[in-house]
Short mmCIF file of C-alpha atoms and ligand atoms in Angstrom, two decimals:
data_model
loop_
_atom_site.label_atom_id
_atom_site.label_comp_id
_atom_site.label_asym_id
_atom_site.label_seq_id
_atom_site.Cartn_x
_atom_site.Cartn_y
_atom_site.Cartn_z
CA MET R 1 0.00 0.00 0.00
CA TYR R 2 1.10 3.47 -0.83
CA ILE R 3 0.96 6.08 1.82
CA PHE R 4 0.43 9.60 0.66
CA LEU R 5 1.61 12.48 2.73
CA ASP R 6 -0.56 15.39 1.78
CA ILE R 7 0.97 18.88 1.59
CA ASP R 8 -1.46 21.71 2.25
CA GLU R 9 -0.39 24.02 -0.61
CA CYS R 10 -2.99 26.59 0.46
CA ALA R 11 -1.44 26.87 3.91
CA VAL R 12 2.21 26.96 2.89
CA GLY R 13 1.46 29.52 0.10
CA SER R 14 2.83 27.45 -2.71
CA HIS R 15 -0.43 27.68 -4.67
CA ASN R 16 -0.88 29.89 -7.67
CA CYS R 17 -4.48 30.99 -7.22
CA GLY R 18 -5.04 34.55 -8.31
CA ALA R 19 -6.92 37.23 -6.54
CA GLY R 20 -10.57 36.44 -6.24
CA PHE R 21 -9.87 32.77 -6.07
CA ALA R 22 -9.80 30.65 -3.05
CA CYS R 23 -7.19 28.05 -2.64
CA VAL R 24 -8.73 24.76 -1.70
CA ASN R 25 -6.38 22.10 -0.42
CA THR R 26 -6.98 18.54 -1.51
CA PRO R 27 -5.11 15.36 -0.63
CA GLY R 28 -2.09 15.50 -2.86
CA SER R 29 -3.01 18.75 -4.52
CA PHE R 30 -5.16 21.87 -4.36
CA TYR R 31 -7.42 23.82 -6.61
CA CYS R 32 -8.41 27.45 -7.06
CA ASP R 33 -12.02 28.16 -6.75
CA LEU R 34 -13.85 31.35 -7.38
CA LYS R 35 -14.88 32.73 -4.16
CA VAL R 36 -18.04 33.97 -5.83
CA VAL R 37 -19.32 32.82 -9.14
CA CYS R 38 -21.15 35.62 -10.89
CA ARG R 39 -23.71 35.12 -13.57
CA ASP R 40 -23.31 36.50 -17.07
CA GLY R 41 -23.20 40.27 -17.28
CA PHE R 42 -21.79 40.47 -13.83
CA THR R 43 -18.31 40.18 -12.74
CA LEU R 44 -16.53 39.85 -9.52
CA ASP R 45 -15.04 42.99 -8.15
CA ALA R 46 -11.86 43.17 -6.18
CA SER R 47 -13.77 42.80 -3.02
CA GLY R 48 -15.20 39.52 -4.26
CA LYS R 49 -18.65 40.89 -5.10
CA CYS R 50 -20.47 40.57 -8.39
CA ILE R 51 -20.95 43.85 -10.05
CA GLU R 52 -22.64 44.65 -13.30
CA GLU R 53 -20.08 44.99 -16.04
CA LYS R 54 -19.62 48.69 -16.73
CA GLY R 55 -16.81 48.72 -19.05
CA LEU R 56 -13.85 46.93 -20.34
CA VAL R 57 -11.41 48.66 -18.14
CA THR R 58 -12.60 47.00 -15.10
CA VAL R 59 -12.70 43.78 -16.85
CA ILE R 60 -9.39 44.27 -18.51
CA SER R 61 -7.91 45.06 -15.26
CA LEU R 62 -9.46 41.99 -13.95
CA CYS R 63 -8.11 39.94 -16.82
CA GLN R 64 -4.77 41.53 -16.38
CA THR R 65 -4.60 41.04 -12.73
CA SER R 66 -4.89 37.37 -12.99
CA MET R 67 -2.42 35.12 -14.69
CA SER R 68 -5.09 32.63 -14.91
CA ALA R 69 -7.69 34.84 -16.42
CA LEU R 70 -8.85 34.13 -19.91
CA CYS R 71 -9.89 36.92 -22.17
CA VAL R 72 -12.85 35.94 -24.27
CA ASN R 73 -13.85 37.98 -27.21
CA THR R 74 -17.60 38.52 -27.42
CA GLY R 75 -17.87 40.49 -30.65
CA GLY R 76 -17.28 44.12 -30.02
CA SER R 77 -16.47 43.41 -26.53
CA PHE R 78 -14.79 40.79 -24.41
CA ARG R 79 -15.13 39.32 -21.17
CA CYS R 80 -12.71 38.01 -18.84
CA GLU R 81 -13.21 34.46 -17.71
CA GLN R 82 -11.41 32.72 -15.00
CA LYS R 83 -8.92 30.34 -16.40
CA LEU R 84 -9.02 27.40 -13.99
CA VAL R 85 -5.96 25.39 -13.30
CA CYS R 86 -6.76 22.09 -11.64
CA GLY R 87 -4.19 20.26 -9.54
CA ASP R 88 -2.92 16.76 -10.19
CA GLY R 89 -5.72 14.28 -9.98
CA PHE R 90 -8.33 16.75 -11.08
CA ALA R 91 -9.68 17.64 -14.44
CA LEU R 92 -11.57 20.68 -15.58
CA ASN R 93 -15.20 19.93 -15.91
CA ALA R 94 -17.76 21.41 -18.25
CA ALA R 95 -18.95 23.77 -15.58
CA GLY R 96 -15.46 25.12 -15.32
CA GLY R 97 -14.73 23.42 -12.05
CA CYS R 98 -12.20 20.79 -11.14
CA THR R 99 -13.48 17.25 -10.84
CA ASP R 100 -11.67 14.29 -9.47
CA VAL R 101 -10.20 11.98 -12.06
CA ASP R 102 -11.01 8.27 -11.59
CA GLU R 103 -7.61 6.88 -12.34
CA CYS R 104 -8.85 3.33 -11.65
CA SER R 105 -11.25 3.42 -14.60
CA ALA R 106 -8.42 4.11 -16.97
CA HIS R 107 -7.70 1.58 -19.63
CA THR R 108 -4.52 0.53 -17.92
CA SER R 109 -4.71 0.34 -14.18
CA PRO R 110 -2.07 2.45 -12.46
CA CYS R 111 -1.64 -0.39 -9.95
CA GLN R 112 0.30 -3.63 -10.26
CA PRO R 113 -1.63 -6.53 -11.69
CA SER R 114 -1.71 -8.11 -8.24
CA GLN R 115 -3.23 -4.99 -6.79
CA THR R 116 -6.67 -3.52 -6.74
CA CYS R 117 -6.99 0.14 -7.59
CA VAL R 118 -9.15 2.22 -5.27
CA ASN R 119 -10.12 5.70 -6.54
CA MET R 120 -9.91 8.57 -4.10
CA VAL R 121 -10.73 12.30 -4.45
CA GLY R 122 -7.79 13.70 -6.32
CA SER R 123 -5.91 10.49 -6.09
CA TYR R 124 -6.11 6.67 -5.91
CA SER R 125 -4.55 3.93 -3.92
CA CYS R 126 -3.34 0.48 -4.75
CA HIS R 127 -4.25 -2.41 -2.49
CA ALA R 128 -2.83 -5.86 -2.70
CA ASN R 129 -5.38 -8.23 -4.15
CA ALA R 130 -7.05 -10.37 -1.54
CA ILE R 131 -8.18 -13.12 -3.91
CA SER R 132 -9.73 -16.07 -2.16
CA CYS R 133 -9.66 -19.06 -4.41
CA PRO R 134 -12.43 -21.64 -4.20
CA ARG R 135 -11.79 -25.14 -2.91
CA GLY R 136 -9.54 -27.04 -5.24
CA PHE R 137 -7.76 -23.93 -6.46
CA HIS R 138 -4.84 -22.00 -5.21
CA LEU R 139 -3.51 -18.52 -6.05
CA SER R 140 -1.00 -18.35 -8.88
CA VAL R 141 2.50 -17.35 -8.03
CA ASN R 142 1.93 -13.74 -9.15
CA GLY R 143 -1.25 -13.71 -7.13
CA THR R 144 -3.46 -12.75 -10.00
CA ARG R 145 -5.51 -15.86 -10.51
CA CYS R 146 -6.61 -19.07 -9.02
CA LYS R 147 -5.01 -22.18 -10.38
CA ASP R 148 -6.30 -25.75 -10.07
CA VAL R 149 -4.55 -27.66 -7.35
CA ASN R 150 -2.99 -30.93 -8.51
CA GLU R 151 -3.99 -33.01 -5.55
CA CYS R 152 -2.13 -35.98 -7.00
CA LEU R 153 1.18 -34.28 -6.28
CA VAL R 154 0.38 -33.82 -2.62
CA GLY R 155 0.78 -36.76 -0.29
CA THR R 156 -0.49 -40.19 -1.30
CA LYS R 157 -4.09 -39.44 -2.04
CA CYS R 158 -4.87 -42.66 -3.81
CA ALA R 159 -2.36 -44.81 -1.94
CA LYS R 160 -1.16 -47.51 -4.34
CA HIS R 161 -3.73 -46.61 -6.96
CA VAL R 162 -3.52 -44.21 -9.90
CA CYS R 163 -4.37 -40.62 -9.04
CA VAL R 164 -6.02 -38.62 -11.80
CA ASN R 165 -6.06 -34.85 -11.37
CA LEU R 166 -9.22 -33.10 -12.49
CA GLU R 167 -10.33 -29.47 -12.52
CA ARG R 168 -11.15 -28.57 -8.93
CA LEU R 169 -10.86 -32.21 -7.78
CA TYR R 170 -9.23 -35.53 -8.44
CA ARG R 171 -10.18 -39.13 -8.66
CA CYS R 172 -8.45 -42.41 -8.07
CA GLU R 173 -8.37 -45.09 -10.71
CA CYS R 174 -8.51 -48.09 -8.43
CA ARG R 175 -6.72 -51.32 -9.07
CA THR R 176 -8.74 -54.47 -9.66
CA GLY R 177 -10.54 -55.49 -6.51
CA TYR R 178 -10.99 -51.93 -5.26
CA MET R 179 -13.75 -49.39 -5.74
CA PHE R 180 -13.52 -45.61 -5.50
CA ASN R 181 -15.60 -44.21 -2.68
CA SER R 182 -16.64 -40.75 -3.81
CA VAL R 183 -17.35 -39.70 -0.26
CA THR R 184 -14.13 -40.74 1.41
CA LYS R 185 -12.23 -40.26 -1.89
CA LEU R 186 -10.37 -43.46 -1.24
CA CYS R 187 -10.01 -46.73 -3.06
CA GLU R 188 -11.68 -49.24 -0.82
CA ASP R 189 -11.62 -53.00 -1.02
CA MET R 190 -14.54 -54.39 -2.95
CA ASN R 191 -16.36 -57.18 -1.15
CA GLU R 192 -16.69 -59.40 -4.16
CA CYS R 193 -18.59 -61.98 -2.16
CA THR R 194 -21.51 -59.69 -1.45
CA HIS R 195 -21.15 -57.85 -4.74
CA TYR R 196 -21.58 -61.00 -6.82
CA PRO R 197 -23.39 -63.34 -4.43
CA GLY R 198 -23.26 -66.99 -5.40
CA ARG R 199 -21.43 -66.33 -8.64
CA LEU R 200 -17.78 -66.50 -7.73
CA CYS R 201 -17.38 -69.61 -5.62
CA ALA R 202 -19.02 -73.01 -5.77
CA HIS R 203 -19.22 -73.25 -1.98
CA LYS R 204 -17.93 -70.48 0.23
CA CYS R 205 -16.61 -67.03 -0.60
CA GLU R 206 -14.30 -65.15 1.72
CA ASN R 207 -13.49 -61.50 1.11
CA THR R 208 -9.85 -60.44 1.29
CA GLU R 209 -8.10 -57.10 0.95
CA GLY R 210 -8.02 -56.40 -2.79
CA SER R 211 -9.43 -59.76 -3.73
CA TYR R 212 -11.44 -62.74 -2.48
CA ARG R 213 -10.89 -66.39 -1.81
CA CYS R 214 -13.06 -69.45 -2.43
CA SER R 215 -13.18 -72.29 0.03
CA CYS R 216 -15.05 -75.54 0.22
CA ALA R 217 -17.21 -77.31 2.73
CA THR R 218 -15.76 -80.12 4.77
CA GLY R 219 -15.12 -83.13 2.60
CA PHE R 220 -14.33 -81.08 -0.49
CA LYS R 221 -11.19 -79.46 -1.87
CA LEU R 222 -10.83 -76.46 -4.14
CA ALA R 223 -10.46 -77.34 -7.81
CA TYR R 224 -7.63 -75.95 -9.89
CA ASP R 225 -9.87 -73.16 -11.14
CA GLY R 226 -10.00 -71.86 -7.58
CA ARG R 227 -13.75 -71.84 -7.75
CA ASP R 228 -15.24 -75.32 -7.94
CA CYS R 229 -15.11 -77.88 -5.17
CA GLN R 230 -14.22 -81.52 -5.64
CA ASP R 231 -14.98 -84.43 -3.38
CA ILE R 232 -12.00 -85.53 -1.35
CA ASN R 233 -11.32 -89.25 -1.44
CA GLU R 234 -10.64 -89.47 2.26
CA CYS R 235 -9.97 -93.19 2.01
CA GLU R 236 -6.62 -92.44 0.36
CA ASP R 237 -5.39 -91.23 3.73
CA LYS R 238 -6.64 -94.43 5.37
CA PRO R 239 -8.65 -92.78 8.13
CA CYS R 240 -10.53 -95.95 9.05
CA SER R 241 -9.03 -98.62 11.21
CA GLN R 242 -10.59 -101.25 8.95
CA GLU R 243 -12.72 -100.69 5.84
CA CYS R 244 -13.26 -97.30 4.17
CA THR R 245 -15.76 -96.29 1.50
CA ASN R 246 -15.54 -92.91 -0.14
CA VAL R 247 -18.82 -91.07 -0.59
CA TYR R 248 -19.55 -87.66 -2.09
CA GLY R 249 -18.54 -85.07 0.45
CA SER R 250 -17.62 -87.61 3.05
CA TYR R 251 -16.57 -91.20 3.68
CA GLN R 252 -17.78 -94.10 5.72
CA CYS R 253 -15.84 -96.55 7.84
CA TYR R 254 -16.90 -100.15 8.15
CA CYS R 255 -15.78 -102.89 10.45
CA HIS R 256 -15.22 -106.58 10.04
CA ARG R 257 -17.49 -109.06 11.75
CA GLY R 258 -16.98 -109.03 15.48
CA TYR R 259 -16.06 -105.35 15.53
CA GLN R 260 -18.15 -102.22 15.87
CA LEU R 261 -17.47 -98.62 14.94
CA ASN R 262 -16.59 -96.24 17.73
CA ASP R 263 -19.59 -93.98 18.29
CA VAL R 264 -17.46 -90.91 18.94
CA ASP R 265 -14.87 -90.88 16.16
CA GLY R 266 -16.73 -93.03 13.65
CA MET R 267 -13.38 -94.38 12.44
CA THR R 268 -12.06 -96.81 14.95
CA CYS R 269 -13.29 -100.39 14.91
CA GLU R 270 -13.52 -101.78 18.36
CA ASP R 271 -13.89 -105.41 19.31
CA ILE R 272 -17.38 -106.33 20.35
CA ASP R 273 -17.29 -107.94 23.77
CA GLU R 274 -19.77 -110.68 23.02
CA CYS R 275 -19.40 -111.92 26.56
CA THR R 276 -21.35 -108.92 27.83
CA LEU R 277 -24.36 -110.08 25.83
CA PRO R 278 -26.80 -112.36 27.62
CA ASN R 279 -26.75 -116.14 27.16
CA VAL R 280 -23.84 -116.25 24.75
CA CYS R 281 -22.14 -119.24 26.31
CA SER R 282 -23.63 -121.92 28.49
CA TYR R 283 -20.56 -121.84 30.76
CA GLN R 284 -17.77 -119.31 30.44
CA CYS R 285 -17.19 -116.73 27.74
CA VAL R 286 -13.72 -115.59 26.69
CA ASN R 287 -13.68 -112.46 24.59
CA THR R 288 -11.08 -112.26 21.82
CA PRO R 289 -10.39 -109.51 19.27
CA GLY R 290 -13.06 -109.83 16.63
CA ASP R 291 -14.47 -113.00 18.15
CA PHE R 292 -15.14 -114.88 21.37
CA ASN R 293 -14.81 -118.40 22.72
CA CYS R 294 -16.98 -120.42 25.00
CA THR R 295 -15.33 -122.74 27.41
CA CYS R 296 -16.81 -125.68 29.27
CA PRO R 297 -15.99 -127.15 32.66
CA SER R 298 -12.66 -128.95 32.52
CA SER R 299 -14.23 -132.41 32.72
CA GLY R 300 -17.49 -134.08 32.03
CA TYR R 301 -18.58 -131.82 29.20
CA THR R 302 -17.86 -131.37 25.56
CA HIS R 303 -18.64 -128.47 23.23
CA SER R 304 -21.78 -128.86 21.25
CA TYR R 305 -21.59 -128.31 17.52
CA ASP R 306 -22.38 -124.59 17.89
CA ALA R 307 -19.38 -124.19 20.24
CA CYS R 308 -21.51 -122.13 22.57
CA THR R 309 -23.18 -124.72 24.72
CA CYS R 310 -21.64 -127.42 26.81
CA GLN R 311 -22.93 -130.94 26.47
CA ASP R 312 -22.62 -133.59 29.08
CA ILE R 313 -20.51 -136.58 28.19
CA ASP R 314 -22.42 -139.81 28.79
CA GLU R 315 -19.58 -141.79 30.32
CA CYS R 316 -21.85 -144.79 30.85
CA ALA R 317 -22.74 -144.98 27.17
CA ALA R 318 -19.19 -144.16 26.09
CA GLY R 319 -17.78 -146.84 28.35
CA THR R 320 -15.33 -144.41 29.88
CA HIS R 321 -16.76 -144.87 33.38
CA SER R 322 -14.93 -146.62 36.20
CA CYS R 323 -17.84 -148.54 37.78
CA SER R 324 -17.27 -152.12 38.83
CA ALA R 325 -19.25 -155.01 37.46
CA LYS R 326 -21.46 -155.09 40.53
CA GLU R 327 -22.36 -151.43 40.16
CA THR R 328 -24.71 -149.71 37.85
CA CYS R 329 -23.30 -146.75 35.95
CA PHE R 330 -25.60 -143.82 36.13
CA ASN R 331 -24.89 -140.85 33.91
CA VAL R 332 -25.32 -137.43 35.51
CA GLN R 333 -24.72 -133.91 34.17
CA GLY R 334 -20.98 -133.34 34.24
CA GLY R 335 -20.07 -136.84 35.40
CA PHE R 336 -21.41 -140.27 36.32
CA ARG R 337 -22.22 -142.24 39.46
CA CYS R 338 -21.65 -145.85 40.21
CA LEU R 339 -24.80 -147.09 41.94
CA PHE R 340 -25.02 -150.22 44.05
CA ILE R 341 -28.59 -150.64 45.17
CA GLU R 342 -29.44 -153.55 47.44
CA CYS R 343 -32.89 -154.57 48.51
CA PRO R 344 -33.57 -154.30 52.26
CA PRO R 345 -34.27 -157.34 54.38
CA ASN R 346 -37.56 -159.16 53.60
CA PHE R 347 -37.42 -157.80 50.04
CA ARG R 348 -36.08 -159.39 46.93
CA ARG R 349 -35.03 -157.84 43.74
CA ALA R 350 -37.60 -158.12 41.00
CA GLY R 351 -36.59 -158.53 37.39
CA LYS R 352 -33.09 -158.90 35.96
CA ARG R 353 -30.25 -156.62 36.74
CA SER R 354 -29.31 -154.70 33.67
CA GLU R 355 -25.70 -153.60 33.44
CA GLY R 356 -24.88 -150.11 32.35
CA ASN R 357 -28.51 -149.20 32.37
CA ALA R 358 -28.62 -145.46 32.93
CA SER R 359 -32.21 -145.63 34.16
CA ALA R 360 -30.98 -147.66 37.09
CA VAL R 361 -34.36 -148.66 38.39
CA VAL R 362 -34.27 -151.37 41.03
CA ARG R 363 -37.55 -152.81 42.25
CA CYS R 364 -37.61 -154.72 45.50
CA VAL R 365 -40.70 -156.80 46.28
CA LYS R 366 -41.64 -157.94 49.78
CA ALA R 367 -40.63 -161.48 50.44
CA CYS R 368 -41.44 -162.48 54.03
CA GLN R 369 -39.98 -165.45 55.77
CA GLU R 370 -42.50 -168.09 56.70
CA ASN R 371 -44.31 -167.37 59.97
CA ASP R 372 -43.02 -163.77 60.05
CA GLY R 373 -46.23 -162.10 61.15
CA ASN R 374 -44.74 -158.61 61.44
CA CYS R 375 -43.44 -158.83 57.92
CA ALA R 376 -46.72 -160.09 56.63
CA ARG R 377 -48.64 -157.31 58.35
CA ASP R 378 -46.35 -154.52 57.05
CA PRO R 379 -48.33 -152.85 54.23
CA VAL R 380 -45.12 -151.89 52.37
CA ARG R 381 -45.08 -154.20 49.43
CA ILE R 382 -42.71 -152.66 46.83
CA ILE R 383 -39.68 -150.42 47.26
CA THR R 384 -38.50 -148.91 44.03
CA SER R 385 -35.13 -147.23 43.86
CA THR R 386 -34.10 -145.00 40.98
CA ALA R 387 -31.76 -142.13 40.24
CA LEU R 388 -32.27 -138.71 38.71
CA SER R 389 -29.88 -136.14 37.37
CA LEU R 390 -30.98 -132.53 37.64
CA PRO R 391 -29.28 -129.27 36.66
CA THR R 392 -28.95 -126.40 39.06
CA LEU R 393 -31.96 -124.20 38.59
CA GLN R 394 -31.12 -120.71 39.80
CA ARG R 395 -34.69 -119.52 39.60
CA LEU R 396 -38.02 -121.28 39.60
CA LYS R 397 -41.00 -119.38 38.35
CA GLU R 398 -43.33 -122.20 39.15
CA PRO R 399 -42.98 -125.76 40.51
CA GLU R 400 -41.06 -127.99 38.12
CA GLU R 401 -42.48 -131.47 37.70
CA ILE R 402 -39.56 -133.86 37.84
CA VAL R 403 -41.01 -137.34 38.33
CA LEU R 404 -44.34 -138.82 37.31
CA LEU R 405 -45.33 -141.73 39.55
CA ARG R 406 -47.18 -144.37 37.59
CA THR R 407 -48.09 -147.61 39.18
CA SER R 408 -47.37 -150.68 37.12
CA ALA R 409 -49.92 -153.48 37.25
CA GLU R 410 -47.54 -155.80 39.07
CA ALA R 411 -46.90 -153.18 41.75
CA LYS R 412 -50.36 -153.48 43.21
CA GLN R 413 -52.54 -156.22 44.31
CA ASN R 414 -55.70 -157.08 42.52
CA LEU R 415 -58.87 -155.25 43.47
CA LEU R 416 -56.92 -152.09 44.27
CA PRO R 417 -57.73 -148.92 42.33
CA ASP R 418 -55.38 -147.87 39.49
CA GLU R 419 -53.83 -145.04 41.43
CA PRO R 420 -52.90 -144.86 45.09
CA ASP R 421 -55.10 -142.79 47.36
CA VAL R 422 -52.41 -140.92 49.32
CA PHE R 423 -49.00 -139.62 48.21
CA ASP R 424 -46.64 -138.50 50.89
CA ILE R 425 -43.04 -137.31 50.82
CA LEU R 426 -41.15 -138.80 53.76
CA ALA R 427 -37.69 -137.49 52.93
CA THR R 428 -36.46 -134.48 51.00
CA ASP R 429 -33.69 -131.89 51.51
CA GLU R 430 -33.55 -129.77 54.61
CA LEU R 431 -35.00 -126.79 52.73
CA LEU R 432 -38.05 -128.79 51.67
CA SER R 433 -37.31 -128.05 48.05
CA PHE R 434 -39.45 -130.93 46.77
CA ASP R 435 -43.00 -132.07 47.31
CA VAL R 436 -45.42 -134.59 45.90
CA ILE R 437 -48.97 -133.98 44.78
CA LYS R 438 -51.75 -136.21 43.60
CA ALA R 439 -53.09 -135.23 40.23
CA ALA R 440 -54.10 -137.70 37.56
CA HIS R 441 -50.96 -139.42 38.75
CA GLY R 442 -48.65 -138.73 41.58
CA VAL R 443 -46.17 -135.99 40.66
CA ILE R 444 -42.92 -135.15 42.42
CA ARG R 445 -42.14 -131.48 41.96
CA GLN R 446 -39.17 -129.23 42.63
CA ILE R 447 -40.63 -126.16 44.28
CA LYS R 448 -37.44 -124.27 45.25
CA PRO R 449 -34.12 -123.69 43.50
CA VAL R 450 -31.38 -125.98 44.70
CA LEU R 451 -27.75 -125.05 44.05
CA GLY R 452 -25.48 -127.90 43.05
CA PRO R 453 -23.40 -129.79 43.28
CA LYS R 454 -25.66 -131.68 45.67
CA GLU R 455 -26.89 -135.20 46.20
CA LEU R 456 -30.02 -136.15 48.13
CA VAL R 457 -32.59 -138.91 48.40
CA LEU R 458 -36.31 -138.35 48.01
CA GLU R 459 -38.56 -140.87 49.63
CA VAL R 460 -42.21 -140.97 48.58
CA THR R 461 -44.91 -143.31 49.84
CA MET R 462 -48.03 -144.21 47.97
CA LYS R 463 -50.87 -145.62 50.02
CA TYR R 464 -53.99 -147.48 49.04
CA VAL R 465 -56.62 -146.98 51.70
CA GLN R 466 -59.56 -149.31 52.01
CA SER R 467 -62.18 -148.83 54.73
CA GLY R 468 -59.89 -146.47 56.60
CA VAL R 469 -57.07 -148.99 56.65
CA VAL R 470 -53.89 -148.80 54.58
CA SER R 471 -54.17 -151.97 52.59
CA GLN R 472 -50.95 -151.46 50.61
CA GLN R 473 -48.02 -149.07 50.63
CA ASN R 474 -45.31 -148.67 48.00
CA ILE R 475 -42.15 -146.68 48.52
CA VAL R 476 -40.11 -144.88 45.90
CA LEU R 477 -36.53 -143.87 46.70
CA ILE R 478 -35.09 -141.37 44.24
CA HIS R 479 -31.36 -140.58 44.35
CA VAL R 480 -31.16 -137.02 43.03
CA PHE R 481 -27.82 -135.76 41.65
CA ILE R 482 -27.91 -131.98 41.14
CA SER R 483 -25.08 -130.78 38.92
CA GLU R 484 -23.04 -127.63 39.56
CA PHE R 485 -24.38 -125.95 36.45
CA TRP R 486 -27.64 -125.36 34.73
CA PHE R 487 -26.60 -127.70 31.93
CA1 CA Q 1 -12.11 -57.95 -1.63
CA1 CA Q 2 -15.45 -88.15 -0.07
CA1 CA Q 3 -14.86 -110.04 20.71
CA1 CA Q 4 -22.10 -137.44 32.27
#
């Protein structure tokens, strides 16, 4: 900015205003003004009053007295007009006054291009331009105009992408996988998975910075095109402990007979413990990998054809017994017994002795000595001895009929009814595990479980009663051999 120091020419007397003119100071200059402006036909006298023009002399003197007076011929006369001299910055106007010149409106501004010209009365001033450029522009070096800012040269606007400068703004040409966000003005990762749903990957799409990745569901692998999914043949890696079958998207393990698949991993074949299943073996079960064995007691039994049940060896029939010639071999479960049954006194053995007869029934018939009254009066006529082999029955739901007592014709006297009237059990075990009942025939029943090995004798009487008197009594002795096992 220019600073003007004004000199008051009127005060210091350096003006050139003639008499009758007033010096008027202006900033930077001054001008001479008529103190009184007289209309035509009048003129200003020396005292500054307008007087009617009387003659030329006065006027001449007036014209002569002023260097700045202008003599104007009027045809036969003249008049004296004030010749105005305007100071710098002023121009004579049509009315004969001095008017301020607007220097700023001149064709060429008196100020520097970077300055703004401000007109003042009699002068002007230059002010530095205060140009405010809009966003995206900056002032040119000489300050005269706004130039586009090349944002691409400043910082890293588009990061690793191409920055393109535009008038007032810029844009980023994003690399593949990125999209320009016009709000943030940044290249942002494109989420291809949501942008093209279901079109990029056969199974699963996973967005990544600048790209995306396809992946497959369990049981599948990514194909070479990076998009499709192929079934994995899991069996190639031998995941199963035994047999493997590949299926689409998975695989299945199978086990050999005697094994079962582990519930948790579905891959491991585990031996089935058949021995935990009920009734697998009749005696003992030995589990083995993939199989099982049944064992039998160390003697007296053999495996049946199915290898699961134990079968008694009939030593009497096989001839492997050790009974003497006088004894009867009686086969029992798990062994044999050598029986030697003798008839009691006053009884004789009926029928022939049969060797090796497993039924081992010995019938003794009363044979009194002559004149033996007591013997003759004893109603016991026949004592039958026999043997019975029973398994151990752990539980009895209901009485088990074990012997049916049928009376043979020779065992009773004539005129007696077919069946005895009263059946009675005289001897049994201490737990009273057996009884006898009279049904159509007499029936000996086991009514409680008996744990073997155990041997006992059952004694049953059968009475024929006539007129309140026991007319005949038969006795049956049963040697019961209860084996250790249920077989
Ligand atoms: Ca992406
Ligand atoms: Ca598969
Ligand atoms: Ca097994
Ligand atoms: Ca046997």
